[in-house]
Amino acid sequence: MGTGHVLTEPDVIAAYGIDWTGRFQGTPAAVIRPADCAEAAAVVSHCKKAGFAIVPQGGNTGLVGGGVPLEGEIVLSLRRLSWVADVDHQGGQLTAGAGTTIGGIQSAANASGWDYGVDLGSRGSATIGGTIATNAGGLQVLRHGPTRAQLLGVEAVLGTGVTISHLGGLIKDNTGYDLGGLLCGSEGTLGVVTSARVRLVPPNPDRVVAVVAFSSSAAAVEAALFLRRSLPDLQSLEFFVDPGLALVCQVTGMARPFPDRHSAYLLIEVAGQRDPMPAMSEALDSTHAIEDVAVATDAPRRAQLWRYREGHTEAINSLGAPHKLDVTLPSQALADFIDQIPGIVNDADPRATTWLFGHAADGNVHVNITGVGSDDLTVDDRVLVFAAGLGGSISAEHGIGRAKQPWLHLNRSNEEIATFRRIKDALDPAGILNPNVLLPAM
Ligand code: 2HG
Ligand code: ZN
């Protein structure tokens, strides 16, 4: 590997120690950048012997403090493992190094006549390794499922220092435990993913995007449920409310999509292999309580409509590092949650401002809260307890990381957490892999 890829100069390693939002920060003991799986395995084996803790890191786009060295761990950066190989043009599969960006995988898939089923706003920096570690969801889960549903196999270095590799790409393969599925979503606590075989999906080049306005969140949620049933070619079904739209417009300088303000909005993308416009129009004609609609068929205008939704994360961060609470609600509780959560947050802390947006089809609301100190967790507690009490999950797609660690018990029983610990002990007996996230401290 050479000392050129073992970095220790403070100004060089600083960027590896802070997350994208600026809320989670630490100082890495060192940053090690292996070139391949063998080098990654050598680093893990050495750290195991020496008892050094490691935080694996991909594009550093995580939002729950799971990929930064909060306790001065060594950062194992997988970004140099950026390559695509063994593209199966007929069967629709490819193998990618852990450091390949999602955008890179999408381009490789497109070049062979396919598409990759996962898309997310951070596609230019998020890596396949990081998205496997977090089982990232994103904008197309309703159509193609989360990252775990794309995974045909992984190569990974376990905490034992042992490398496992299962990259044959068989779609049907019931030969025992699904180790790739187990590593997916384990947040770097069991193994370091070094490459993966993923399935590709047929492209749906004909697209229409609409932003639809409603007078209440309840009306938008009801419409979302109807549209899911009536539009089989639905690619994305996203949600935001007026304060977030106003902030995005203010920060980006974009004009509002409609002359009037409305309470709630859905962004709908329909994608197929022939013109999806007739199906979209028919579905919207039958949807109740629509107040206004903006439709785009050409790519630049579609991208413009998407910016109203995708612009939320950056616009909110411009106000200061937010508390990010990424929850899922059962569909029957979604509208109540959206209506009640700003009041619950304000009762807990009158300085707080609540921003709500997310993936309507999955019941996934991104509750962002600005105006409260980074270490004051009162509002986090109120939101997560309320979501779990309604039968929801405290982490829909971002993971537990450090941010949600104290609340894992809201969704997982003592027996489940004890089982997690036994799995961790088996795969990482020295406890060196991302030891300070996910599992609550003992
Ligand atoms: C999204 O859906 C991402 O845009 C980021 O998951 C969410 O910024 C967030 O809280
Ligand atoms: Zn999201």
CSV table of C-alpha atoms and ligand atoms in Angstrom, one decimal:
chain,number,residue,atom,x,y,z
A,1,MET,CA,0.0,0.0,0.0
A,2,GLY,CA,2.9,2.4,0.8
A,3,THR,CA,2.9,5.1,3.3
A,4,GLY,CA,1.4,7.5,0.7
A,5,HIS,CA,-2.0,6.0,1.5
A,6,VAL,CA,-1.6,6.1,5.3
A,7,LEU,CA,-2.5,9.7,6.0
A,8,THR,CA,-1.8,11.5,9.3
A,9,GLU,CA,-1.3,15.2,8.5
A,10,PRO,CA,-4.1,17.0,10.4
A,11,ASP,CA,-5.2,19.2,7.5
A,12,VAL,CA,-5.3,16.3,5.1
A,13,ILE,CA,-7.3,14.0,7.4
A,14,ALA,CA,-9.7,16.6,8.8
A,15,ALA,CA,-12.3,16.1,6.0
A,16,TYR,CA,-12.6,12.4,6.9
A,17,GLY,CA,-13.4,13.3,10.5
A,18,ILE,CA,-16.6,15.4,9.9
A,19,ASP,CA,-19.9,14.3,8.4
A,20,TRP,CA,-21.7,16.1,5.6
A,21,THR,CA,-24.0,18.0,7.9
A,22,GLY,CA,-21.2,19.2,10.2
A,23,ARG,CA,-23.0,17.9,13.3
A,24,PHE,CA,-20.8,14.8,13.9
A,25,GLN,CA,-17.1,15.3,14.2
A,26,GLY,CA,-14.0,13.6,15.5
A,27,THR,CA,-10.3,13.4,14.7
A,28,PRO,CA,-9.1,10.2,13.0
A,29,ALA,CA,-6.0,8.5,14.5
A,30,ALA,CA,-5.1,8.0,10.8
A,31,VAL,CA,-6.7,7.6,7.5
A,32,ILE,CA,-5.8,4.4,5.6
A,33,ARG,CA,-6.7,4.1,1.9
A,34,PRO,CA,-6.3,0.5,0.7
A,35,ALA,CA,-6.1,-0.2,-3.1
A,36,ASP,CA,-7.9,-3.5,-3.0
A,37,CYS,CA,-9.4,-6.2,-0.9
A,38,ALA,CA,-6.1,-7.8,0.1
A,39,GLU,CA,-4.8,-4.5,1.4
A,40,ALA,CA,-8.0,-3.9,3.3
A,41,ALA,CA,-7.7,-7.4,4.9
A,42,ALA,CA,-4.1,-6.7,5.9
A,43,VAL,CA,-5.2,-3.5,7.7
A,44,VAL,CA,-8.1,-5.2,9.5
A,45,SER,CA,-5.9,-8.1,10.6
A,46,HIS,CA,-3.2,-5.7,11.9
A,47,CYS,CA,-5.8,-3.6,13.7
A,48,LYS,CA,-7.3,-6.7,15.2
A,49,LYS,CA,-3.9,-7.8,16.6
A,50,ALA,CA,-3.1,-4.3,17.9
A,51,GLY,CA,-6.6,-3.6,19.2
A,52,PHE,CA,-7.1,-0.5,17.0
A,53,ALA,CA,-10.7,0.5,16.3
A,54,ILE,CA,-11.7,1.2,12.7
A,55,VAL,CA,-14.5,3.2,11.1
A,56,PRO,CA,-15.0,2.1,7.5
A,57,GLN,CA,-15.9,5.1,5.2
A,58,GLY,CA,-17.2,5.4,1.7
A,59,GLY,CA,-18.3,8.7,0.3
A,60,ASN,CA,-19.0,10.1,3.8
A,61,THR,CA,-22.5,11.0,2.9
A,62,GLY,CA,-24.1,9.3,5.9
A,63,LEU,CA,-26.4,11.4,8.1
A,64,VAL,CA,-26.4,9.6,11.5
A,65,GLY,CA,-22.7,9.9,12.5
A,66,GLY,CA,-22.1,6.2,11.5
A,67,GLY,CA,-19.1,6.8,9.2
A,68,VAL,CA,-16.9,9.3,11.1
A,69,PRO,CA,-14.3,8.6,13.8
A,70,LEU,CA,-16.1,10.2,16.8
A,71,GLU,CA,-13.8,8.4,19.3
A,72,GLY,CA,-10.6,8.9,17.4
A,73,GLU,CA,-10.8,5.6,15.5
A,74,ILE,CA,-8.7,4.9,12.3
A,75,VAL,CA,-10.7,5.7,9.2
A,76,LEU,CA,-10.5,2.9,6.6
A,77,SER,CA,-11.5,4.8,3.4
A,78,LEU,CA,-12.6,2.5,0.6
A,79,ARG,CA,-12.8,5.2,-2.1
A,80,ARG,CA,-9.8,3.9,-4.1
A,81,LEU,CA,-11.7,0.7,-4.8
A,82,SER,CA,-13.6,2.4,-7.6
A,83,TRP,CA,-14.1,0.1,-10.5
A,84,VAL,CA,-16.8,-1.8,-12.4
A,85,ALA,CA,-16.1,-5.3,-13.8
A,86,ASP,CA,-17.8,-8.4,-15.2
A,87,VAL,CA,-20.8,-6.6,-16.7
A,88,ASP,CA,-23.4,-9.1,-17.8
A,89,HIS,CA,-25.2,-7.3,-20.7
A,90,GLN,CA,-27.6,-10.2,-21.2
A,91,GLY,CA,-28.4,-11.0,-17.6
A,92,GLY,CA,-28.3,-7.5,-16.2
A,93,GLN,CA,-25.7,-7.7,-13.5
A,94,LEU,CA,-22.3,-6.1,-12.6
A,95,THR,CA,-19.6,-6.2,-10.0
A,96,ALA,CA,-18.4,-3.0,-8.5
A,97,GLY,CA,-15.6,-2.0,-6.1
A,98,ALA,CA,-16.9,-0.6,-2.8
A,99,GLY,CA,-15.7,2.9,-3.6
A,100,THR,CA,-17.7,3.2,-6.9
A,101,THR,CA,-20.2,5.9,-6.6
A,102,ILE,CA,-23.9,5.2,-7.2
A,103,GLY,CA,-23.7,7.6,-10.2
A,104,GLY,CA,-20.8,5.5,-11.5
A,105,ILE,CA,-22.9,2.3,-11.2
A,106,GLN,CA,-25.8,4.0,-12.9
A,107,SER,CA,-23.6,5.1,-15.8
A,108,ALA,CA,-22.1,1.6,-16.2
A,109,ALA,CA,-25.6,0.1,-16.1
A,110,ASN,CA,-26.9,2.6,-18.7
A,111,ALA,CA,-23.9,1.9,-21.0
A,112,SER,CA,-24.9,-1.8,-21.1
A,113,GLY,CA,-28.6,-1.1,-21.7
A,114,TRP,CA,-29.8,-1.4,-18.1
A,115,ASP,CA,-30.4,0.8,-15.0
A,116,TYR,CA,-29.5,0.5,-11.3
A,117,GLY,CA,-32.5,0.2,-9.0
A,118,VAL,CA,-31.3,2.6,-6.3
A,119,ASP,CA,-31.1,6.4,-6.8
A,120,LEU,CA,-30.5,9.0,-4.2
A,121,GLY,CA,-29.7,12.7,-4.1
A,122,SER,CA,-26.1,12.1,-3.1
A,123,ARG,CA,-25.6,9.8,-6.1
A,124,GLY,CA,-22.4,11.7,-7.1
A,125,SER,CA,-20.5,10.9,-3.8
A,126,ALA,CA,-22.3,8.0,-2.1
A,127,THR,CA,-20.6,4.7,-2.8
A,128,ILE,CA,-21.9,1.3,-3.3
A,129,GLY,CA,-20.0,0.1,-0.2
A,130,GLY,CA,-21.5,2.8,2.0
A,131,THR,CA,-25.0,2.2,0.6
A,132,ILE,CA,-24.6,-1.5,1.3
A,133,ALA,CA,-23.4,-0.8,4.9
A,134,THR,CA,-26.5,1.3,5.5
A,135,ASN,CA,-29.0,-0.6,3.2
A,136,ALA,CA,-29.7,2.8,1.6
A,137,GLY,CA,-33.2,3.4,0.3
A,138,GLY,CA,-33.6,6.6,-1.7
A,139,LEU,CA,-36.1,7.7,-4.3
A,140,GLN,CA,-37.1,4.4,-6.0
A,141,VAL,CA,-37.7,2.0,-3.1
A,142,LEU,CA,-41.4,1.7,-4.0
A,143,ARG,CA,-40.4,0.3,-7.4
A,144,HIS,CA,-37.2,-1.6,-6.9
A,145,GLY,CA,-36.7,-2.0,-3.2
A,146,PRO,CA,-33.8,-0.8,-1.0
A,147,THR,CA,-30.1,-1.7,-1.6
A,148,ARG,CA,-30.5,-5.2,0.0
A,149,ALA,CA,-33.0,-6.1,-2.8
A,150,GLN,CA,-30.3,-5.3,-5.5
A,151,LEU,CA,-27.6,-7.3,-3.8
A,152,LEU,CA,-26.6,-10.7,-5.4
A,153,GLY,CA,-23.5,-11.1,-3.3
A,154,VAL,CA,-20.5,-9.4,-1.6
A,155,GLU,CA,-16.9,-9.7,-1.0
A,156,ALA,CA,-16.0,-8.5,2.5
A,157,VAL,CA,-13.3,-8.5,5.2
A,158,LEU,CA,-14.9,-9.6,8.5
A,159,GLY,CA,-13.7,-8.3,11.8
A,160,THR,CA,-11.9,-11.7,12.2
A,161,GLY,CA,-9.6,-10.6,9.3
A,162,VAL,CA,-11.0,-13.3,7.2
A,163,THR,CA,-12.2,-12.5,3.6
A,164,ILE,CA,-15.5,-13.9,2.4
A,165,SER,CA,-16.4,-13.7,-1.3
A,166,HIS,CA,-19.7,-14.7,-3.0
A,167,LEU,CA,-19.9,-12.9,-6.3
A,168,GLY,CA,-21.3,-15.6,-8.6
A,169,GLY,CA,-24.4,-13.6,-9.2
A,170,LEU,CA,-26.9,-16.5,-9.1
A,171,ILE,CA,-30.4,-15.1,-8.7
A,172,LYS,CA,-31.6,-18.3,-7.0
A,173,ASP,CA,-29.1,-19.5,-4.5
A,174,ASN,CA,-30.5,-21.0,-1.3
A,175,THR,CA,-27.2,-22.4,0.0
A,176,GLY,CA,-27.3,-21.3,3.6
A,177,TYR,CA,-27.0,-18.0,5.4
A,178,ASP,CA,-27.2,-14.9,3.3
A,179,LEU,CA,-24.1,-13.2,4.5
A,180,GLY,CA,-24.4,-10.3,2.0
A,181,GLY,CA,-27.9,-9.6,3.3
A,182,LEU,CA,-26.6,-9.7,6.9
A,183,LEU,CA,-23.7,-7.3,6.2
A,184,CYS,CA,-26.2,-5.0,4.3
A,185,GLY,CA,-27.4,-2.6,6.9
A,186,SER,CA,-24.8,-3.6,9.6
A,187,GLU,CA,-23.2,-0.2,9.4
A,188,GLY,CA,-19.6,-1.5,9.2
A,189,THR,CA,-19.9,-3.3,12.5
A,190,LEU,CA,-19.5,-6.8,11.2
A,191,GLY,CA,-17.3,-6.5,8.1
A,192,VAL,CA,-15.8,-4.1,5.6
A,193,VAL,CA,-17.5,-4.6,2.2
A,194,THR,CA,-14.9,-4.4,-0.5
A,195,SER,CA,-17.0,-5.3,-3.6
A,196,ALA,CA,-20.5,-6.4,-4.6
A,197,ARG,CA,-22.4,-8.1,-7.3
A,198,VAL,CA,-25.7,-6.2,-8.0
A,199,ARG,CA,-28.6,-6.9,-10.2
A,200,LEU,CA,-29.7,-4.3,-12.8
A,201,VAL,CA,-33.2,-3.4,-13.8
A,202,PRO,CA,-34.7,-2.7,-17.3
A,203,PRO,CA,-34.6,0.9,-18.2
A,204,ASN,CA,-37.8,3.0,-18.2
A,205,PRO,CA,-36.8,5.8,-20.5
A,206,ASP,CA,-40.2,7.5,-21.0
A,207,ARG,CA,-40.8,9.7,-18.0
A,208,VAL,CA,-43.2,12.3,-16.7
A,209,VAL,CA,-42.9,14.2,-13.4
A,210,ALA,CA,-45.6,16.2,-11.7
A,211,VAL,CA,-45.7,18.3,-8.6
A,212,VAL,CA,-49.3,18.2,-7.2
A,213,ALA,CA,-50.6,20.6,-4.5
A,214,PHE,CA,-53.0,19.8,-1.7
A,215,SER,CA,-54.7,21.8,1.0
A,216,SER,CA,-53.7,19.4,3.8
A,217,SER,CA,-51.2,16.7,4.6
A,218,ALA,CA,-54.1,14.3,5.1
A,219,ALA,CA,-55.3,14.9,1.5
A,220,ALA,CA,-51.8,14.4,0.1
A,221,VAL,CA,-51.4,11.1,2.1
A,222,GLU,CA,-54.7,9.9,0.9
A,223,ALA,CA,-53.8,10.8,-2.7
A,224,ALA,CA,-50.5,9.0,-2.3
A,225,LEU,CA,-52.2,5.8,-1.3
A,226,PHE,CA,-54.6,6.1,-4.3
A,227,LEU,CA,-51.8,6.8,-6.7
A,228,ARG,CA,-49.8,3.8,-5.5
A,229,ARG,CA,-52.8,1.6,-6.4
A,230,SER,CA,-53.6,3.2,-9.7
A,231,LEU,CA,-50.2,3.8,-11.3
A,232,PRO,CA,-48.2,0.6,-11.7
A,233,ASP,CA,-45.4,2.5,-13.4
A,234,LEU,CA,-44.9,4.8,-10.4
A,235,GLN,CA,-41.1,5.4,-10.1
A,236,SER,CA,-41.1,7.9,-7.2
A,237,LEU,CA,-43.7,9.4,-4.9
A,238,GLU,CA,-42.3,12.1,-2.7
A,239,PHE,CA,-43.7,14.5,-0.2
A,240,PHE,CA,-43.0,18.0,1.1
A,241,VAL,CA,-44.8,20.9,2.8
A,242,ASP,CA,-45.0,24.6,2.2
A,243,PRO,CA,-42.3,25.9,4.7
A,244,GLY,CA,-39.7,23.6,3.1
A,245,LEU,CA,-40.7,24.6,-0.4
A,246,ALA,CA,-40.4,28.3,0.6
A,247,LEU,CA,-36.9,27.7,2.0
A,248,VAL,CA,-35.7,25.8,-1.1
A,249,CYS,CA,-37.0,28.7,-3.3
A,250,GLN,CA,-35.3,31.3,-1.0
A,251,VAL,CA,-32.0,29.5,-0.9
A,252,THR,CA,-31.8,28.5,-4.6
A,253,GLY,CA,-33.5,31.5,-6.1
A,254,MET,CA,-36.0,29.3,-7.9
A,255,ALA,CA,-39.5,30.6,-8.5
A,256,ARG,CA,-42.3,28.8,-6.8
A,257,PRO,CA,-44.1,26.1,-8.9
A,258,PHE,CA,-47.6,27.6,-8.4
A,259,PRO,CA,-48.9,31.2,-8.0
A,260,ASP,CA,-50.6,30.3,-4.6
A,261,ARG,CA,-49.2,28.6,-1.5
A,262,HIS,CA,-50.6,25.2,-0.6
A,263,SER,CA,-50.2,23.1,2.5
A,264,ALA,CA,-48.7,20.0,1.1
A,265,TYR,CA,-47.2,18.7,-2.1
A,266,LEU,CA,-46.5,15.3,-3.8
A,267,LEU,CA,-43.8,14.9,-6.4
A,268,ILE,CA,-44.8,12.0,-8.7
A,269,GLU,CA,-42.6,10.4,-11.3
A,270,VAL,CA,-44.0,7.8,-13.6
A,271,ALA,CA,-41.5,5.9,-15.9
A,272,GLY,CA,-42.2,3.3,-18.5
A,273,GLN,CA,-41.3,1.9,-21.8
A,274,ARG,CA,-43.9,3.9,-23.6
A,275,ASP,CA,-45.5,7.3,-23.0
A,276,PRO,CA,-46.7,7.4,-19.3
A,277,MET,CA,-48.6,10.6,-19.8
A,278,PRO,CA,-52.1,9.1,-20.5
A,279,ALA,CA,-51.9,6.9,-17.4
A,280,MET,CA,-50.6,9.8,-15.2
A,281,SER,CA,-53.4,12.2,-16.5
A,282,GLU,CA,-56.1,9.6,-15.9
A,283,ALA,CA,-54.9,8.9,-12.4
A,284,LEU,CA,-54.6,12.6,-11.5
A,285,ASP,CA,-58.2,13.2,-12.9
A,286,SER,CA,-59.5,10.6,-10.5
A,287,THR,CA,-57.4,11.9,-7.5
A,288,HIS,CA,-59.4,13.9,-4.9
A,289,ALA,CA,-58.6,17.3,-3.5
A,290,ILE,CA,-55.9,18.4,-6.0
A,291,GLU,CA,-55.5,22.2,-5.8
A,292,ASP,CA,-52.9,22.6,-8.6
A,293,VAL,CA,-50.6,20.6,-10.8
A,294,ALA,CA,-47.3,21.3,-12.6
A,295,VAL,CA,-46.2,18.7,-15.2
A,296,ALA,CA,-42.9,18.2,-17.0
A,297,THR,CA,-42.1,15.8,-19.7
A,298,ASP,CA,-38.7,17.1,-21.0
A,299,ALA,CA,-35.6,16.3,-19.0
A,300,PRO,CA,-34.5,19.9,-18.0
A,301,ARG,CA,-38.0,20.7,-16.7
A,302,ARG,CA,-38.3,17.4,-14.9
A,303,ALA,CA,-35.0,18.1,-13.2
A,304,GLN,CA,-36.3,21.5,-12.2
A,305,LEU,CA,-39.4,20.0,-10.5
A,306,TRP,CA,-37.1,17.5,-8.8
A,307,ARG,CA,-35.0,20.3,-7.3
A,308,TYR,CA,-38.0,21.4,-5.2
A,309,ARG,CA,-37.7,18.1,-3.4
A,310,GLU,CA,-34.0,17.3,-3.7
A,311,GLY,CA,-33.1,20.8,-2.7
A,312,HIS,CA,-34.4,20.3,0.9
A,313,THR,CA,-31.3,18.8,2.4
A,314,GLU,CA,-28.9,21.5,1.3
A,315,ALA,CA,-31.4,24.3,2.0
A,316,ILE,CA,-32.0,23.2,5.6
A,317,ASN,CA,-28.3,22.7,6.2
A,318,SER,CA,-27.7,26.4,5.2
A,319,LEU,CA,-29.5,27.3,8.5
A,320,GLY,CA,-27.0,25.3,10.6
A,321,ALA,CA,-26.4,21.6,11.2
A,322,PRO,CA,-29.9,20.1,11.8
A,323,HIS,CA,-31.0,17.1,13.9
A,324,LYS,CA,-32.1,14.6,11.4
A,325,LEU,CA,-34.7,12.1,12.3
A,326,ASP,CA,-35.5,9.7,9.6
A,327,VAL,CA,-38.6,7.8,10.6
A,328,THR,CA,-41.2,5.5,8.9
A,329,LEU,CA,-44.9,5.5,9.9
A,330,PRO,CA,-47.6,2.9,9.0
A,331,SER,CA,-49.7,4.5,6.3
A,332,GLN,CA,-52.7,5.0,8.6
A,333,ALA,CA,-50.6,7.0,11.1
A,334,LEU,CA,-48.7,9.1,8.5
A,335,ALA,CA,-51.0,12.2,8.2
A,336,ASP,CA,-51.4,12.4,12.0
A,337,PHE,CA,-47.7,12.3,12.5
A,338,ILE,CA,-47.0,15.0,10.0
A,339,ASP,CA,-49.7,17.2,11.5
A,340,GLN,CA,-48.7,16.7,15.1
A,341,ILE,CA,-44.9,16.6,15.1
A,342,PRO,CA,-44.2,20.3,14.7
A,343,GLY,CA,-46.3,21.1,17.8
A,344,ILE,CA,-44.7,18.2,19.8
A,345,VAL,CA,-41.2,19.6,18.9
A,346,ASN,CA,-42.1,23.1,19.7
A,347,ASP,CA,-43.5,22.1,23.1
A,348,ALA,CA,-40.2,20.4,23.8
A,349,ASP,CA,-38.1,23.4,22.7
A,350,PRO,CA,-39.7,26.6,21.6
A,351,ARG,CA,-36.5,27.6,19.7
A,352,ALA,CA,-36.9,24.6,17.3
A,353,THR,CA,-38.1,24.8,13.7
A,354,THR,CA,-39.4,21.5,12.2
A,355,TRP,CA,-38.9,20.7,8.5
A,356,LEU,CA,-40.8,17.8,7.0
A,357,PHE,CA,-40.3,16.0,3.7
A,358,GLY,CA,-39.7,12.5,2.5
A,359,HIS,CA,-40.9,9.5,0.6
A,360,ALA,CA,-44.7,9.3,0.7
A,361,ALA,CA,-44.9,5.9,-0.8
A,362,ASP,CA,-42.9,4.3,2.0
A,363,GLY,CA,-44.3,6.3,4.9
A,364,ASN,CA,-40.7,7.7,5.3
A,365,VAL,CA,-40.7,11.2,6.8
A,366,HIS,CA,-37.4,13.1,7.1
A,367,VAL,CA,-37.9,15.2,10.2
A,368,ASN,CA,-35.2,17.8,10.2
A,369,ILE,CA,-35.0,20.2,13.2
A,370,THR,CA,-33.0,23.4,13.3
A,371,GLY,CA,-32.4,25.9,16.0
A,372,VAL,CA,-31.4,23.5,18.8
A,373,GLY,CA,-27.9,22.7,20.1
A,374,SER,CA,-26.1,19.8,18.6
A,375,ASP,CA,-26.0,17.9,22.0
A,376,ASP,CA,-29.4,18.7,23.2
A,377,LEU,CA,-31.4,15.5,22.5
A,378,THR,CA,-34.7,16.5,24.0
A,379,VAL,CA,-36.4,17.0,20.6
A,380,ASP,CA,-34.9,13.8,19.2
A,381,ASP,CA,-36.4,11.9,22.1
A,382,ARG,CA,-39.9,13.4,21.6
A,383,VAL,CA,-39.9,12.6,17.9
A,384,LEU,CA,-38.6,9.1,18.1
A,385,VAL,CA,-40.8,8.1,21.0
A,386,PHE,CA,-43.9,9.5,19.2
A,387,ALA,CA,-43.0,7.7,15.9
A,388,ALA,CA,-42.4,4.4,17.7
A,389,GLY,CA,-45.6,4.8,19.7
A,390,LEU,CA,-47.5,5.0,16.4
A,391,GLY,CA,-46.0,1.7,15.3
A,392,GLY,CA,-43.2,3.4,13.3
A,393,SER,CA,-39.5,2.9,12.9
A,394,ILE,CA,-36.9,5.3,14.3
A,395,SER,CA,-34.7,4.7,11.2
A,396,ALA,CA,-36.3,4.2,7.9
A,397,GLU,CA,-33.2,4.4,5.6
A,398,HIS,CA,-30.3,6.3,7.2
A,399,GLY,CA,-29.4,3.7,9.8
A,400,ILE,CA,-28.9,3.9,13.6
A,401,GLY,CA,-25.3,5.2,13.6
A,402,ARG,CA,-24.5,7.3,16.7
A,403,ALA,CA,-27.6,9.6,16.3
A,404,LYS,CA,-30.2,7.0,17.1
A,405,GLN,CA,-28.1,4.6,19.3
A,406,PRO,CA,-29.8,5.5,22.6
A,407,TRP,CA,-33.3,4.7,21.1
A,408,LEU,CA,-32.7,1.3,19.4
A,409,HIS,CA,-34.7,-0.3,22.2
A,410,LEU,CA,-37.8,1.5,21.0
A,411,ASN,CA,-37.9,-0.8,17.9
A,412,ARG,CA,-35.8,-3.8,19.0
A,413,SER,CA,-36.5,-6.1,22.0
A,414,ASN,CA,-33.8,-7.1,24.5
A,415,GLU,CA,-33.7,-10.5,22.9
A,416,GLU,CA,-33.1,-9.0,19.5
A,417,ILE,CA,-30.4,-6.7,20.8
A,418,ALA,CA,-28.7,-9.7,22.6
A,419,THR,CA,-28.8,-11.6,19.3
A,420,PHE,CA,-27.2,-8.7,17.5
A,421,ARG,CA,-24.4,-8.8,20.1
A,422,ARG,CA,-23.8,-12.5,19.6
A,423,ILE,CA,-23.6,-12.0,15.8
A,424,LYS,CA,-21.2,-9.1,16.4
A,425,ASP,CA,-19.0,-11.3,18.8
A,426,ALA,CA,-18.8,-14.0,16.1
A,427,LEU,CA,-17.9,-11.8,13.2
A,428,ASP,CA,-15.9,-9.2,15.0
A,429,PRO,CA,-14.6,-10.9,18.2
A,430,ALA,CA,-12.1,-8.2,19.0
A,431,GLY,CA,-14.8,-5.5,18.7
A,432,ILE,CA,-12.7,-3.3,16.4
A,433,LEU,CA,-15.2,-2.6,13.6
A,434,ASN,CA,-17.1,0.6,14.1
A,435,PRO,CA,-17.5,-0.2,17.8
A,436,ASN,CA,-19.2,3.0,18.8
A,437,VAL,CA,-22.3,2.9,16.7
A,438,LEU,CA,-25.6,1.0,16.3
A,439,LEU,CA,-25.4,-1.3,19.4
A,440,PRO,CA,-26.1,0.7,22.6
A,441,ALA,CA,-23.1,1.0,24.9
A,442,MET,CA,-23.1,-1.7,27.6
B,1,2HG,C1,-33.5,12.4,1.1
B,1,2HG,O1,-34.5,11.7,1.0
B,1,2HG,C2,-32.3,11.9,1.9
B,1,2HG,O2,-33.4,13.5,0.5
B,1,2HG,C3,-31.8,13.0,2.9
B,1,2HG,O3,-32.6,10.7,2.5
B,1,2HG,C4,-32.8,13.3,4.0
B,1,2HG,O4,-31.7,15.3,4.5
B,1,2HG,C5,-32.4,14.4,4.9
B,1,2HG,O5,-32.8,14.4,6.1
B,2,ZN,ZN,-34.6,9.9,2.0
